[in-house]
Amino acid sequence: MARSFPTDVIVLDAETLVHVRLARGRKDPSIVQSKRYRLAGNTFLPAVVTPQLTNEAALAEVLRRLKAETGRWERASMLLPDSWFRINLLEVPALADDPKEALEMIRWSLKRTMPINPSLLRISYTVLSRTPAETKVLAVSAIDETLAAIERVFAAAGIEIVLIEPIGINIWNAITAREPNTARDRIFFYIRDGEFTTAVFRGAQPLFIRSRNLNSERTLEQEIRLSASYLRDTLQANSVEQCYVAGNSVNGEVTSVIGAEFSAPVKKIALADFTEHSPDGAGNEAELAACTGVFTA
């Protein structure tokens, strides 16, 4: 595998925990084990940006069962829903070389976009490009208190969490590791119950990434049309080479709307595109594909 991360990946949301174990294959990884566990209803409660872990004992009990069924292992990567993060594309004047100074500059820049004090956030960032005048940065942030609480429960179970990232970004990692390079625009949608992520990439550079919650006021198809109109007007995304859509309940109507809005072919992500072998991934295919993306960037 391209990155030296543990072969165990946890996909966690407010309702479920999925444990995935991967193994090296001849070309693509194999998923040798995948199991979903249901969390108690009050394990997480909604909060600003990232839900709050309010029942650590419930999460600990699921981990006890998981370890009893899967044997001894000590390290894992973790993927969380995109909506648990804020994903920002920032332009920072002359980003400092010192990592601590650079982080403070990014934290200061986030003050203009966040409804909360950025000091409450855990932030990771990637430099996309530099000029003498400015640095373009992809910043991914979540509430540190929640992440620390999750890590504490896992540590008590004997599992070190070495990576925490959004699911959608890792689906895209898995896609781009297998698609040919291009300089043209590509559109990515990741659709979950109650939320969807939209991203635009021009070549390898992200131009736009946003995760939104769905509500009863508009259908998913209406939300996609509104997003498409915004992207055409704001980014001039009028010459799209390919659209990709990932999600466990994506139907033909959704892909038809995306194709019509962007006048581009649409590829629905299938788990078989990313693994040499996997167990039945019904209901989890997009998230299992994301697990393979952990090892590609």
Short mmCIF file of C-alpha atoms in Angstrom, two decimals:
data_model
loop_
_atom_site.label_atom_id
_atom_site.label_comp_id
_atom_site.label_asym_id
_atom_site.label_seq_id
_atom_site.Cartn_x
_atom_site.Cartn_y
_atom_site.Cartn_z
CA MET A 1 0.00 0.00 0.00
CA ALA A 2 1.27 3.44 -0.94
CA ARG A 3 1.04 4.93 2.54
CA SER A 4 2.37 3.25 5.66
CA PHE A 5 -0.85 3.48 7.63
CA PRO A 6 -2.44 0.65 9.61
CA THR A 7 -4.52 -1.83 7.64
CA ASP A 8 -7.51 -1.22 9.95
CA VAL A 9 -9.85 1.69 9.18
CA ILE A 10 -12.79 2.90 11.26
CA VAL A 11 -15.69 4.72 9.58
CA LEU A 12 -17.68 6.47 12.29
CA ASP A 13 -20.84 8.57 12.27
CA ALA A 14 -23.51 9.44 14.81
CA GLU A 15 -25.35 6.14 14.34
CA THR A 16 -22.85 3.48 13.29
CA LEU A 17 -19.26 2.32 13.49
CA VAL A 18 -17.84 0.31 10.60
CA HIS A 19 -14.57 -1.57 11.00
CA VAL A 20 -12.70 -2.35 7.79
CA ARG A 21 -9.54 -4.43 7.47
CA LEU A 22 -7.55 -4.23 4.25
CA ALA A 23 -4.74 -6.30 2.80
CA ARG A 24 -2.32 -5.70 -0.03
CA GLY A 25 -3.41 -7.09 -3.39
CA ARG A 26 -1.57 -7.53 -6.67
CA LYS A 27 -2.86 -4.17 -7.94
CA ASP A 28 -5.58 -2.85 -5.65
CA PRO A 29 -6.13 -3.53 -1.95
CA SER A 30 -8.48 -6.26 -0.81
CA ILE A 31 -11.04 -5.79 1.94
CA VAL A 32 -10.71 -8.90 4.04
CA GLN A 33 -13.14 -7.89 6.75
CA SER A 34 -15.95 -5.38 7.12
CA LYS A 35 -18.50 -5.20 9.90
CA ARG A 36 -21.00 -2.57 10.97
CA TYR A 37 -22.00 -1.89 14.58
CA ARG A 38 -25.00 0.17 15.67
CA LEU A 39 -24.36 2.92 18.24
CA ALA A 40 -26.80 3.88 20.97
CA GLY A 41 -29.00 6.77 19.95
CA ASN A 42 -27.47 9.21 22.40
CA THR A 43 -23.81 8.48 21.65
CA PHE A 44 -23.43 11.73 19.71
CA LEU A 45 -25.62 14.82 19.85
CA PRO A 46 -25.71 17.66 17.28
CA ALA A 47 -23.44 20.64 17.94
CA VAL A 48 -21.85 23.45 15.96
CA VAL A 49 -19.56 22.02 13.23
CA THR A 50 -18.82 18.62 14.84
CA PRO A 51 -21.33 16.57 16.90
CA GLN A 52 -20.50 16.16 20.57
CA LEU A 53 -19.61 12.74 22.00
CA THR A 54 -22.03 12.63 24.93
CA ASN A 55 -22.01 8.91 25.78
CA GLU A 56 -18.45 7.62 25.87
CA ALA A 57 -19.56 4.41 27.58
CA ALA A 58 -21.75 3.49 24.60
CA LEU A 59 -18.84 3.90 22.18
CA ALA A 60 -16.55 1.99 24.54
CA GLU A 61 -19.01 -0.93 24.63
CA VAL A 62 -19.05 -1.15 20.83
CA LEU A 63 -15.24 -1.17 20.83
CA ARG A 64 -15.20 -3.93 23.43
CA ARG A 65 -17.37 -6.09 21.16
CA LEU A 66 -15.28 -5.18 18.13
CA LYS A 67 -12.00 -6.16 19.79
CA ALA A 68 -13.51 -9.41 21.06
CA GLU A 69 -14.54 -10.34 17.52
CA THR A 70 -11.47 -9.17 15.61
CA GLY A 71 -8.54 -10.03 17.87
CA ARG A 72 -5.53 -7.94 18.82
CA TRP A 73 -4.73 -4.81 16.84
CA GLU A 74 -3.36 -1.52 18.08
CA ARG A 75 -3.57 1.21 15.42
CA ALA A 76 -6.23 2.48 13.01
CA SER A 77 -7.12 5.31 10.68
CA MET A 78 -10.51 6.99 11.10
CA LEU A 79 -12.91 8.51 8.57
CA LEU A 80 -15.78 10.78 9.66
CA PRO A 81 -18.67 12.36 7.70
CA ASP A 82 -17.72 15.41 5.66
CA SER A 83 -20.31 17.48 7.56
CA TRP A 84 -18.33 16.96 10.80
CA PHE A 85 -15.59 19.14 9.30
CA ARG A 86 -15.21 22.55 7.76
CA ILE A 87 -13.25 22.33 4.53
CA ASN A 88 -11.86 25.69 3.38
CA LEU A 89 -9.80 26.85 0.44
CA LEU A 90 -7.80 29.83 1.73
CA GLU A 91 -5.46 32.40 0.26
CA VAL A 92 -2.94 33.33 2.94
CA PRO A 93 -0.35 36.09 2.40
CA ALA A 94 3.18 34.64 2.54
CA LEU A 95 2.50 31.62 4.73
CA ALA A 96 5.24 31.16 7.33
CA ASP A 97 7.68 28.27 6.93
CA ASP A 98 7.48 27.39 10.62
CA PRO A 99 4.55 24.92 11.02
CA LYS A 100 3.32 26.49 14.28
CA GLU A 101 3.37 30.01 12.84
CA ALA A 102 1.70 28.79 9.65
CA LEU A 103 -1.06 27.11 11.65
CA GLU A 104 -1.76 30.31 13.56
CA MET A 105 -1.97 32.25 10.30
CA ILE A 106 -4.50 29.75 8.97
CA ARG A 107 -6.44 29.86 12.24
CA TRP A 108 -6.58 33.66 11.98
CA SER A 109 -7.84 33.41 8.37
CA LEU A 110 -10.63 31.07 9.47
CA LYS A 111 -12.02 33.72 11.85
CA ARG A 112 -13.73 35.34 8.88
CA THR A 113 -15.55 32.17 7.82
CA MET A 114 -16.38 30.35 11.06
CA PRO A 115 -19.33 30.79 13.44
CA ILE A 116 -17.11 29.76 16.37
CA ASN A 117 -13.74 30.65 17.85
CA PRO A 118 -11.06 28.98 15.67
CA SER A 119 -9.08 28.19 18.82
CA LEU A 120 -11.61 25.38 19.42
CA LEU A 121 -10.67 23.68 16.16
CA ARG A 122 -8.14 21.04 15.29
CA ILE A 123 -6.78 22.03 11.90
CA SER A 124 -4.78 20.20 9.27
CA TYR A 125 -3.74 21.87 6.03
CA THR A 126 -2.14 21.20 2.67
CA VAL A 127 -0.31 23.84 0.64
CA LEU A 128 -1.72 23.82 -2.90
CA SER A 129 0.45 26.51 -4.47
CA ARG A 130 2.80 29.37 -3.54
CA THR A 131 3.73 32.71 -5.06
CA PRO A 132 5.75 35.51 -3.45
CA ALA A 133 2.47 37.27 -2.63
CA GLU A 134 0.24 34.47 -1.37
CA THR A 135 -0.14 30.80 -0.55
CA LYS A 136 -3.22 28.77 -1.45
CA VAL A 137 -4.12 26.28 1.25
CA LEU A 138 -6.67 23.52 1.74
CA ALA A 139 -7.61 23.59 5.44
CA VAL A 140 -9.66 20.83 7.10
CA SER A 141 -10.89 21.50 10.63
CA ALA A 142 -13.16 19.96 13.27
CA ILE A 143 -13.96 20.57 16.92
CA ASP A 144 -10.91 19.40 18.85
CA GLU A 145 -12.90 18.47 21.96
CA THR A 146 -14.92 15.87 20.02
CA LEU A 147 -11.90 14.42 18.24
CA ALA A 148 -9.96 14.22 21.51
CA ALA A 149 -12.88 12.47 23.22
CA ILE A 150 -13.10 9.88 20.43
CA GLU A 151 -9.35 9.30 20.57
CA ARG A 152 -9.52 8.91 24.36
CA VAL A 153 -12.16 6.17 24.13
CA PHE A 154 -10.18 4.31 21.48
CA ALA A 155 -6.95 4.66 23.47
CA ALA A 156 -8.67 3.13 26.51
CA ALA A 157 -9.55 0.17 24.27
CA GLY A 158 -5.89 -0.15 23.24
CA ILE A 159 -6.26 1.43 19.77
CA GLU A 160 -4.23 4.44 18.66
CA ILE A 161 -5.96 6.62 16.05
CA VAL A 162 -3.21 7.79 13.68
CA LEU A 163 -5.31 9.69 11.14
CA ILE A 164 -8.70 11.45 11.16
CA GLU A 165 -10.05 12.69 7.81
CA PRO A 166 -13.35 13.25 5.96
CA ILE A 167 -14.88 10.36 4.05
CA GLY A 168 -15.42 12.35 0.85
CA ILE A 169 -11.81 13.47 0.48
CA ASN A 170 -10.69 9.85 0.65
CA ILE A 171 -13.21 8.74 -1.97
CA TRP A 172 -11.68 11.39 -4.22
CA ASN A 173 -8.18 10.14 -3.36
CA ALA A 174 -9.24 6.66 -4.46
CA ILE A 175 -10.69 8.03 -7.72
CA THR A 176 -7.73 10.15 -8.74
CA ALA A 177 -5.25 7.36 -8.02
CA ARG A 178 -6.88 5.39 -10.82
CA GLU A 179 -7.98 8.05 -13.32
CA PRO A 180 -5.68 9.59 -15.97
CA ASN A 181 -4.31 13.08 -15.34
CA THR A 182 -6.20 15.97 -16.88
CA ALA A 183 -6.07 19.75 -16.94
CA ARG A 184 -9.83 20.10 -17.39
CA ASP A 185 -12.63 20.45 -14.84
CA ARG A 186 -14.03 17.48 -12.95
CA ILE A 187 -17.04 17.53 -10.61
CA PHE A 188 -17.42 15.25 -7.61
CA PHE A 189 -20.57 14.56 -5.58
CA TYR A 190 -20.71 12.43 -2.45
CA ILE A 191 -24.26 11.85 -1.22
CA ARG A 192 -25.24 10.51 2.19
CA ASP A 193 -28.54 10.40 4.03
CA GLY A 194 -29.09 13.99 5.12
CA GLU A 195 -26.01 15.56 3.52
CA PHE A 196 -24.05 15.92 0.31
CA THR A 197 -20.62 17.14 -0.69
CA THR A 198 -19.81 18.97 -3.90
CA ALA A 199 -16.27 19.57 -5.18
CA VAL A 200 -14.76 21.00 -8.34
CA PHE A 201 -11.22 20.25 -9.46
CA ARG A 202 -9.40 21.96 -12.33
CA GLY A 203 -6.71 19.48 -13.11
CA ALA A 204 -5.39 18.42 -9.70
CA GLN A 205 -6.28 21.72 -8.02
CA PRO A 206 -9.48 22.00 -5.96
CA LEU A 207 -11.47 25.12 -6.84
CA PHE A 208 -14.48 24.49 -4.61
CA ILE A 209 -15.39 22.04 -1.83
CA ARG A 210 -18.54 22.27 0.24
CA SER A 211 -20.55 19.87 2.39
CA ARG A 212 -24.18 20.74 3.05
CA ASN A 213 -26.98 19.26 5.10
CA LEU A 214 -30.15 18.32 3.23
CA ASN A 215 -33.52 19.39 4.54
CA SER A 216 -37.18 18.94 3.63
CA GLU A 217 -37.43 22.30 1.87
CA ARG A 218 -35.72 21.09 -1.32
CA THR A 219 -35.18 17.72 -2.92
CA LEU A 220 -31.69 16.40 -3.62
CA GLU A 221 -32.25 17.02 -7.32
CA GLN A 222 -33.17 20.66 -6.61
CA GLU A 223 -30.06 21.07 -4.48
CA ILE A 224 -27.91 19.68 -7.28
CA ARG A 225 -29.43 22.10 -9.80
CA LEU A 226 -28.80 25.04 -7.46
CA SER A 227 -25.20 23.92 -6.91
CA ALA A 228 -24.67 23.52 -10.65
CA SER A 229 -26.00 27.03 -11.33
CA TYR A 230 -23.69 28.48 -8.68
CA LEU A 231 -20.64 26.66 -10.03
CA ARG A 232 -21.30 27.74 -13.61
CA ASP A 233 -21.78 31.37 -12.59
CA THR A 234 -18.98 31.61 -10.02
CA LEU A 235 -16.26 29.33 -11.35
CA GLN A 236 -17.16 29.35 -15.03
CA ALA A 237 -17.29 25.55 -14.86
CA ASN A 238 -18.76 25.28 -18.34
CA SER A 239 -16.40 22.72 -19.88
CA VAL A 240 -16.56 19.72 -17.57
CA GLU A 241 -14.70 16.61 -18.63
CA GLN A 242 -16.23 14.14 -16.18
CA CYS A 243 -18.60 14.01 -13.21
CA TYR A 244 -18.26 11.44 -10.45
CA VAL A 245 -20.97 10.57 -7.96
CA ALA A 246 -20.58 8.39 -4.88
CA GLY A 247 -23.32 7.32 -2.51
CA ASN A 248 -25.17 4.27 -1.33
CA SER A 249 -28.63 5.34 -2.53
CA VAL A 250 -27.80 7.20 -5.74
CA ASN A 251 -30.32 6.40 -8.46
CA GLY A 252 -30.61 7.03 -12.18
CA GLU A 253 -32.58 10.24 -11.67
CA VAL A 254 -29.74 11.79 -9.67
CA THR A 255 -27.08 10.86 -12.23
CA SER A 256 -29.32 12.11 -15.07
CA VAL A 257 -29.72 15.50 -13.38
CA ILE A 258 -25.95 15.81 -12.85
CA GLY A 259 -25.20 14.86 -16.45
CA ALA A 260 -27.76 17.31 -17.83
CA GLU A 261 -26.62 20.20 -15.64
CA PHE A 262 -22.95 19.88 -16.54
CA SER A 263 -23.31 18.43 -20.07
CA ALA A 264 -20.75 15.81 -19.15
CA PRO A 265 -20.58 12.03 -18.68
CA VAL A 266 -21.33 10.79 -15.17
CA LYS A 267 -19.53 7.90 -13.52
CA LYS A 268 -21.17 6.30 -10.50
CA ILE A 269 -18.53 5.04 -8.11
CA ALA A 270 -18.59 1.28 -7.55
CA LEU A 271 -16.59 -0.50 -4.87
CA ALA A 272 -15.36 -3.06 -7.40
CA ASP A 273 -13.40 -0.27 -9.12
CA PHE A 274 -11.12 0.07 -6.08
CA THR A 275 -10.66 -3.39 -4.60
CA GLU A 276 -9.56 -6.79 -5.81
CA HIS A 277 -11.86 -8.44 -3.30
CA SER A 278 -14.40 -7.28 -0.77
CA PRO A 279 -17.24 -8.80 1.25
CA ASP A 280 -20.80 -7.74 0.54
CA GLY A 281 -20.67 -3.95 0.86
CA ALA A 282 -24.41 -3.34 0.55
CA GLY A 283 -25.23 -0.03 2.20
CA ASN A 284 -21.55 0.82 2.74
CA GLU A 285 -19.98 0.81 -0.73
CA ALA A 286 -19.03 4.50 -0.82
CA GLU A 287 -17.49 4.36 2.65
CA LEU A 288 -15.57 1.17 1.85
CA ALA A 289 -14.22 2.85 -1.27
CA ALA A 290 -13.09 5.74 0.95
CA CYS A 291 -11.12 3.29 3.09
CA THR A 292 -9.01 2.38 0.06
CA GLY A 293 -8.34 6.09 -0.49
CA VAL A 294 -6.50 6.33 2.82
CA PHE A 295 -3.53 4.55 1.22
CA THR A 296 -3.32 6.39 -2.10
CA ALA A 297 -2.22 9.99 -1.46
#
